[in-house]
PDB file of C-alpha atoms in Angstrom:
ATOM      1  CA  MET K   1     -33.020  38.322 -17.787  1.00 83.00           C
ATOM      2  CA  PRO K   2     -35.328  36.649 -20.354  1.00 81.00           C
ATOM      3  CA  PRO K   3     -38.192  38.680 -21.791  1.00 78.00           C
ATOM      4  CA  PRO K   4     -41.639  38.002 -20.292  1.00 76.00           C
ATOM      5  CA  PRO K   5     -43.704  35.389 -22.127  1.00 77.00           C
ATOM      6  CA  ARG K   6     -46.051  36.670 -24.817  1.00 79.00           C
ATOM      7  CA  ALA K   7     -49.539  37.180 -23.382  1.00 83.00           C
ATOM      8  CA  TRP K   8     -51.340  38.476 -26.468  1.00 89.00           C
ATOM      9  CA  GLN K   9     -52.947  36.880 -29.478  1.00 90.00           C
ATOM     10  CA  ARG K  10     -53.359  38.369 -32.923  1.00 93.00           C
ATOM     11  CA  MET K  11     -56.887  38.081 -34.224  1.00 94.00           C
ATOM     12  CA  LEU K  12     -57.992  37.674 -37.825  1.00 94.00           C
ATOM     13  CA  SER K  13     -59.324  41.239 -37.693  1.00 95.00           C
ATOM     14  CA  GLY K  14     -55.744  42.384 -37.096  1.00 94.00           C
ATOM     15  CA  ARG K  15     -56.417  43.260 -33.474  1.00 94.00           C
ATOM     16  CA  ARG K  16     -53.865  42.225 -30.877  1.00 94.00           C
ATOM     17  CA  LEU K  17     -55.642  41.152 -27.691  1.00 94.00           C
ATOM     18  CA  ASP K  18     -53.635  41.149 -24.460  1.00 92.00           C
ATOM     19  CA  LEU K  19     -55.081  38.235 -22.490  1.00 89.00           C
ATOM     20  CA  LEU K  20     -53.785  39.535 -19.156  1.00 87.00           C
ATOM     21  CA  ASP K  21     -54.950  43.108 -19.687  1.00 91.00           C
ATOM     22  CA  PRO K  22     -57.705  43.051 -22.332  1.00 94.00           C
ATOM     23  CA  THR K  23     -59.121  46.330 -23.568  1.00 95.00           C
ATOM     24  CA  PRO K  24     -62.533  46.793 -25.191  1.00 97.00           C
ATOM     25  CA  MET K  25     -60.905  48.477 -28.203  1.00 95.00           C
ATOM     26  CA  ASP K  26     -59.194  45.217 -29.159  1.00 95.00           C
ATOM     27  CA  ILE K  27     -62.415  43.204 -29.312  1.00 97.00           C
ATOM     28  CA  GLU K  28     -64.439  42.638 -32.497  1.00 98.00           C
ATOM     29  CA  VAL K  29     -67.580  40.532 -32.773  1.00 98.00           C
ATOM     30  CA  GLU K  30     -66.270  38.923 -35.969  1.00 98.00           C
ATOM     31  CA  ASP K  31     -63.283  37.567 -34.035  1.00 98.00           C
ATOM     32  CA  ILE K  32     -65.559  36.289 -31.276  1.00 98.00           C
ATOM     33  CA  ALA K  33     -67.958  34.635 -33.750  1.00 98.00           C
ATOM     34  CA  HIS K  34     -65.120  33.052 -35.704  1.00 98.00           C
ATOM     35  CA  GLY K  35     -63.332  31.735 -32.631  1.00 97.00           C
ATOM     36  CA  LEU K  36     -66.455  30.385 -30.943  1.00 98.00           C
ATOM     37  CA  ALA K  37     -67.657  28.699 -34.150  1.00 98.00           C
ATOM     38  CA  PHE K  38     -64.483  26.608 -34.141  1.00 97.00           C
ATOM     39  CA  VAL K  39     -64.351  25.794 -30.402  1.00 97.00           C
ATOM     40  CA  ALA K  40     -66.028  22.464 -29.649  1.00 96.00           C
ATOM     41  CA  ARG K  41     -68.210  21.963 -26.594  1.00 96.00           C
ATOM     42  CA  TRP K  42     -67.783  18.760 -24.572  1.00 94.00           C
ATOM     43  CA  ASN K  43     -64.152  18.511 -25.767  1.00 91.00           C
ATOM     44  CA  GLY K  44     -65.578  17.425 -29.121  1.00 94.00           C
ATOM     45  CA  GLN K  45     -67.110  14.275 -27.628  1.00 95.00           C
ATOM     46  CA  THR K  46     -70.454  14.676 -29.376  1.00 96.00           C
ATOM     47  CA  VAL K  47     -72.277  12.753 -32.080  1.00 96.00           C
ATOM     48  CA  GLY K  48     -72.675  14.083 -35.603  1.00 93.00           C
ATOM     49  CA  ASP K  49     -70.633  15.227 -38.557  1.00 93.00           C
ATOM     50  CA  TYR K  50     -69.832  18.620 -37.029  1.00 94.00           C
ATOM     51  CA  ALA K  51     -68.581  19.553 -33.592  1.00 94.00           C
ATOM     52  CA  TYR K  52     -71.158  21.295 -31.455  1.00 97.00           C
ATOM     53  CA  SER K  53     -69.564  24.696 -31.111  1.00 97.00           C
ATOM     54  CA  VAL K  54     -69.595  27.266 -28.351  1.00 98.00           C
ATOM     55  CA  ALA K  55     -71.147  29.681 -30.859  1.00 98.00           C
ATOM     56  CA  GLU K  56     -74.066  27.292 -31.443  1.00 98.00           C
ATOM     57  CA  HIS K  57     -74.398  26.803 -27.692  1.00 98.00           C
ATOM     58  CA  SER K  58     -74.418  30.582 -27.171  1.00 98.00           C
ATOM     59  CA  LEU K  59     -77.200  31.038 -29.713  1.00 98.00           C
ATOM     60  CA  LEU K  60     -79.200  28.358 -27.909  1.00 98.00           C
ATOM     61  CA  VAL K  61     -78.610  29.890 -24.471  1.00 98.00           C
ATOM     62  CA  GLU K  62     -79.818  33.274 -25.718  1.00 98.00           C
ATOM     63  CA  LYS K  63     -82.973  31.634 -27.083  1.00 97.00           C
ATOM     64  CA  ILE K  64     -83.607  29.741 -23.832  1.00 97.00           C
ATOM     65  CA  TYR K  65     -82.962  32.891 -21.800  1.00 98.00           C
ATOM     66  CA  ALA K  66     -85.562  34.740 -23.879  1.00 97.00           C
ATOM     67  CA  LEU K  67     -88.105  31.928 -23.359  1.00 96.00           C
ATOM     68  CA  GLN K  68     -87.502  31.915 -19.613  1.00 97.00           C
ATOM     69  CA  ASN K  69     -87.404  35.730 -19.352  1.00 97.00           C
ATOM     70  CA  PRO K  70     -89.803  37.070 -22.007  1.00 97.00           C
ATOM     71  CA  LYS K  71     -89.757  40.608 -20.581  1.00 97.00           C
ATOM     72  CA  ALA K  72     -85.960  40.841 -20.422  1.00 98.00           C
ATOM     73  CA  PRO K  73     -84.555  43.862 -22.248  1.00 98.00           C
ATOM     74  CA  PRO K  74     -82.393  43.269 -25.330  1.00 98.00           C
ATOM     75  CA  LYS K  75     -79.202  44.187 -23.453  1.00 98.00           C
ATOM     76  CA  TRP K  76     -79.576  41.157 -21.191  1.00 98.00           C
ATOM     77  CA  ARG K  77     -80.343  38.934 -24.176  1.00 98.00           C
ATOM     78  CA  LEU K  78     -77.080  40.235 -25.657  1.00 98.00           C
ATOM     79  CA  ALA K  79     -75.363  39.348 -22.375  1.00 98.00           C
ATOM     80  CA  ALA K  80     -76.789  35.820 -22.711  1.00 98.00           C
ATOM     81  CA  LEU K  81     -75.417  35.549 -26.252  1.00 98.00           C
ATOM     82  CA  LEU K  82     -72.008  36.719 -25.025  1.00 98.00           C
ATOM     83  CA  HIS K  83     -71.962  34.587 -21.861  1.00 98.00           C
ATOM     84  CA  ASP K  84     -69.138  32.346 -23.139  1.00 97.00           C
ATOM     85  CA  ALA K  85     -67.489  34.925 -25.401  1.00 98.00           C
ATOM     86  CA  PRO K  86     -64.106  34.799 -23.569  1.00 96.00           C
ATOM     87  CA  GLU K  87     -63.756  31.241 -24.863  1.00 95.00           C
ATOM     88  CA  TYR K  88     -62.957  32.637 -28.313  1.00 96.00           C
ATOM     89  CA  VAL K  89     -59.413  33.080 -27.015  1.00 93.00           C
ATOM     90  CA  ILE K  90     -59.145  30.797 -23.964  1.00 89.00           C
ATOM     91  CA  GLY K  91     -61.112  27.831 -25.301  1.00 86.00           C
ATOM     92  CA  ASP K  92     -63.869  25.842 -23.640  1.00 83.00           C
ATOM     93  CA  MET K  93     -62.624  23.945 -20.638  1.00 77.00           C
ATOM     94  CA  ILE K  94     -64.943  21.306 -19.259  1.00 70.00           C
ATOM     95  CA  SER K  95     -65.942  21.849 -15.619  1.00 74.00           C
ATOM     96  CA  PRO K  96     -63.590  19.188 -14.160  1.00 73.00           C
ATOM     97  CA  VAL K  97     -60.600  20.902 -15.811  1.00 75.00           C
ATOM     98  CA  LYS K  98     -61.718  24.350 -14.586  1.00 72.00           C
ATOM     99  CA  ALA K  99     -61.871  22.950 -11.052  1.00 75.00           C
ATOM    100  CA  ALA K 100     -58.366  21.511 -11.396  1.00 74.00           C
ATOM    101  CA  VAL K 101     -56.906  24.761 -12.768  1.00 73.00           C
ATOM    102  CA  GLY K 102     -58.391  26.754  -9.915  1.00 71.00           C
ATOM    103  CA  PRO K 103     -59.199  30.449  -9.512  1.00 71.00           C
ATOM    104  CA  SER K 104     -56.696  31.709 -12.097  1.00 79.00           C
ATOM    105  CA  TYR K 105     -58.957  30.507 -14.932  1.00 80.00           C
ATOM    106  CA  SER K 106     -61.946  32.355 -13.467  1.00 84.00           C
ATOM    107  CA  GLU K 107     -59.918  35.545 -13.063  1.00 88.00           C
ATOM    108  CA  LEU K 108     -58.835  35.450 -16.707  1.00 89.00           C
ATOM    109  CA  ASP K 109     -62.396  34.689 -17.834  1.00 91.00           C
ATOM    110  CA  GLU K 110     -63.803  37.576 -15.766  1.00 94.00           C
ATOM    111  CA  LYS K 111     -61.280  40.099 -17.148  1.00 94.00           C
ATOM    112  CA  LEU K 112     -62.061  39.098 -20.714  1.00 96.00           C
ATOM    113  CA  ALA K 113     -65.822  39.097 -20.080  1.00 97.00           C
ATOM    114  CA  ALA K 114     -65.671  42.601 -18.588  1.00 98.00           C
ATOM    115  CA  ALA K 115     -63.785  43.956 -21.610  1.00 98.00           C
ATOM    116  CA  ILE K 116     -66.225  42.244 -23.994  1.00 98.00           C
ATOM    117  CA  HIS K 117     -69.252  43.605 -22.119  1.00 98.00           C
ATOM    118  CA  ILE K 118     -67.900  47.152 -22.126  1.00 98.00           C
ATOM    119  CA  ARG K 119     -67.058  46.900 -25.833  1.00 98.00           C
ATOM    120  CA  PHE K 120     -70.717  46.230 -26.629  1.00 98.00           C
ATOM    121  CA  GLY K 121     -72.307  48.682 -24.193  1.00 97.00           C
ATOM    122  CA  LEU K 122     -73.000  46.356 -21.278  1.00 98.00           C
ATOM    123  CA  PRO K 123     -71.760  46.846 -17.725  1.00 98.00           C
ATOM    124  CA  GLY K 124     -68.398  45.183 -17.070  1.00 97.00           C
ATOM    125  CA  ALA K 125     -69.971  43.138 -14.268  1.00 96.00           C
ATOM    126  CA  LEU K 126     -73.527  41.960 -14.869  1.00 98.00           C
ATOM    127  CA  PRO K 127     -76.136  42.287 -12.114  1.00 98.00           C
ATOM    128  CA  LYS K 128     -76.256  39.104 -10.029  1.00 98.00           C
ATOM    129  CA  THR K 129     -79.895  38.468 -10.938  1.00 98.00           C
ATOM    130  CA  VAL K 130     -79.111  38.634 -14.665  1.00 98.00           C
ATOM    131  CA  LYS K 131     -76.043  36.434 -14.273  1.00 98.00           C
ATOM    132  CA  ALA K 132     -78.131  33.863 -12.352  1.00 98.00           C
ATOM    133  CA  ALA K 133     -80.869  33.896 -15.012  1.00 98.00           C
ATOM    134  CA  ILE K 134     -78.291  33.341 -17.768  1.00 98.00           C
ATOM    135  CA  LYS K 135     -76.800  30.483 -15.729  1.00 98.00           C
ATOM    136  CA  ARG K 136     -80.256  28.859 -15.526  1.00 97.00           C
ATOM    137  CA  ALA K 137     -80.565  29.046 -19.317  1.00 98.00           C
ATOM    138  CA  ASP K 138     -77.020  27.682 -19.632  1.00 98.00           C
ATOM    139  CA  LYS K 139     -77.954  24.661 -17.496  1.00 97.00           C
ATOM    140  CA  VAL K 140     -80.975  23.935 -19.689  1.00 97.00           C
ATOM    141  CA  SER K 141     -78.719  24.038 -22.732  1.00 97.00           C
ATOM    142  CA  ALA K 142     -76.201  21.765 -21.001  1.00 97.00           C
ATOM    143  CA  TRP K 143     -78.966  19.246 -20.195  1.00 98.00           C
ATOM    144  CA  LEU K 144     -80.151  19.208 -23.808  1.00 97.00           C
ATOM    145  CA  GLU K 145     -76.636  18.865 -25.178  1.00 97.00           C
ATOM    146  CA  ALA K 146     -75.770  16.140 -22.678  1.00 97.00           C
ATOM    147  CA  VAL K 147     -78.822  14.043 -23.556  1.00 97.00           C
ATOM    148  CA  LYS K 148     -79.132  14.735 -27.283  1.00 96.00           C
ATOM    149  CA  ILE K 149     -75.511  14.701 -28.442  1.00 97.00           C
ATOM    150  CA  ALA K 150     -73.044  13.938 -25.612  1.00 97.00           C
ATOM    151  CA  GLY K 151     -74.106  10.425 -24.585  1.00 97.00           C
ATOM    152  CA  PHE K 152     -75.664  11.137 -21.156  1.00 97.00           C
ATOM    153  CA  ASP K 153     -78.862   9.381 -20.168  1.00 97.00           C
ATOM    154  CA  GLU K 154     -81.626  11.564 -18.727  1.00 97.00           C
ATOM    155  CA  THR K 155     -81.095  10.394 -15.132  1.00 97.00           C
ATOM    156  CA  GLU K 156     -77.450  11.392 -15.250  1.00 97.00           C
ATOM    157  CA  ALA K 157     -78.222  14.730 -16.917  1.00 97.00           C
ATOM    158  CA  ASN K 158     -80.935  15.430 -14.317  1.00 97.00           C
ATOM    159  CA  LYS K 159     -78.363  14.879 -11.562  1.00 96.00           C
ATOM    160  CA  PHE K 160     -75.799  17.300 -12.996  1.00 95.00           C
ATOM    161  CA  PHE K 161     -77.959  19.957 -14.642  1.00 96.00           C
ATOM    162  CA  GLY K 162     -81.545  19.558 -13.375  1.00 96.00           C
ATOM    163  CA  ARG K 163     -84.394  18.564 -15.662  1.00 96.00           C
ATOM    164  CA  PRO K 164     -85.778  21.427 -17.776  1.00 96.00           C
ATOM    165  CA  SER K 165     -89.507  22.029 -18.044  1.00 94.00           C
ATOM    166  CA  GLU K 166     -91.388  20.186 -20.769  1.00 93.00           C
ATOM    167  CA  GLU K 167     -92.444  23.531 -22.221  1.00 92.00           C
ATOM    168  CA  ILE K 168     -88.807  24.499 -22.777  1.00 91.00           C
ATOM    169  CA  LEU K 169     -87.872  21.043 -24.052  1.00 90.00           C
ATOM    170  CA  ASN K 170     -90.685  21.207 -26.620  1.00 91.00           C
ATOM    171  CA  SER K 171     -89.612  24.680 -27.787  1.00 91.00           C
ATOM    172  CA  ILE K 172     -85.971  24.092 -28.654  1.00 92.00           C
ATOM    173  CA  SER K 173     -83.698  21.652 -30.420  1.00 91.00           C
ATOM    174  CA  ILE K 174     -80.009  20.977 -30.949  1.00 93.00           C
ATOM    175  CA  ASP K 175     -78.552  21.775 -34.360  1.00 84.00           C
ATOM    176  CA  LEU K 176     -75.255  20.551 -35.749  1.00 93.00           C
ATOM    177  CA  ARG K 177     -74.159  22.843 -38.556  1.00 95.00           C
ATOM    178  CA  PRO K 178     -70.983  23.820 -40.377  1.00 97.00           C
ATOM    179  CA  PRO K 179     -68.884  26.379 -38.473  1.00 97.00           C
ATOM    180  CA  VAL K 180     -69.220  28.960 -41.253  1.00 97.00           C
ATOM    181  CA  LYS K 181     -73.032  28.959 -40.950  1.00 98.00           C
ATOM    182  CA  VAL K 182     -72.906  29.177 -37.163  1.00 98.00           C
ATOM    183  CA  ARG K 183     -70.406  32.049 -37.369  1.00 98.00           C
ATOM    184  CA  GLU K 184     -72.745  33.940 -39.711  1.00 98.00           C
ATOM    185  CA  ASP K 185     -75.763  33.384 -37.470  1.00 98.00           C
ATOM    186  CA  TYR K 186     -73.873  34.435 -34.343  1.00 98.00           C
ATOM    187  CA  THR K 187     -72.707  37.684 -35.973  1.00 98.00           C
ATOM    188  CA  LYS K 188     -76.211  38.333 -37.328  1.00 98.00           C
ATOM    189  CA  ARG K 189     -77.893  37.747 -33.971  1.00 98.00           C
ATOM    190  CA  HIS K 190     -75.358  39.994 -32.257  1.00 98.00           C
ATOM    191  CA  ALA K 191     -76.158  42.799 -34.729  1.00 98.00           C
ATOM    192  CA  GLU K 192     -79.916  42.301 -34.253  1.00 98.00           C
ATOM    193  CA  LEU K 193     -79.660  42.573 -30.476  1.00 98.00           C
ATOM    194  CA  LEU K 194     -77.326  45.584 -30.622  1.00 97.00           C
ATOM    195  CA  ALA K 195     -79.809  47.342 -32.891  1.00 97.00           C
ATOM    196  CA  LEU K 196     -82.541  46.879 -30.260  1.00 96.00           C
ATOM    197  CA  ILE K 197     -80.535  48.430 -27.445  1.00 92.00           C
TER     198      ILE K 197
END
């Protein structure tokens, strides 16, 4: 009988993360920041000299979440920063691919997210109200990315993501930066939020 397929990945920190049974002890923010800084949003189909990374997107979502929820405690801002953290090992699949793969992708994502949350002092499963608020911020980010760097016109972006308020649109921008800089900023922001909890 052949051995089971390998289901773990070695991280640059030296950790060995089992994707099917992740444990909080095998998760390091440096691995998350590094992985996300090199994972392109929109399958890399964006304008500019650098890919727009999941790490950059996560920083933007945390900022939007804070603008939309100014009284939110730091732990939920940290949850917003980490909302796509599982993608550091499973990559960023665009929504049509997620739909085609089916529920197995969501199950894997949820297991990884729970381990990541626990590692950094958050509940494994976020409250539904917090998750919904983060999703609203995520949609604002998606609208901005779609219009500013991914070739959508505003009408099309409005249809898929809903038009953000002018106040939010005037408060934020899209940055395209080298992965090393984004990785540094992600790690720094993570440390700042952890220190506030």
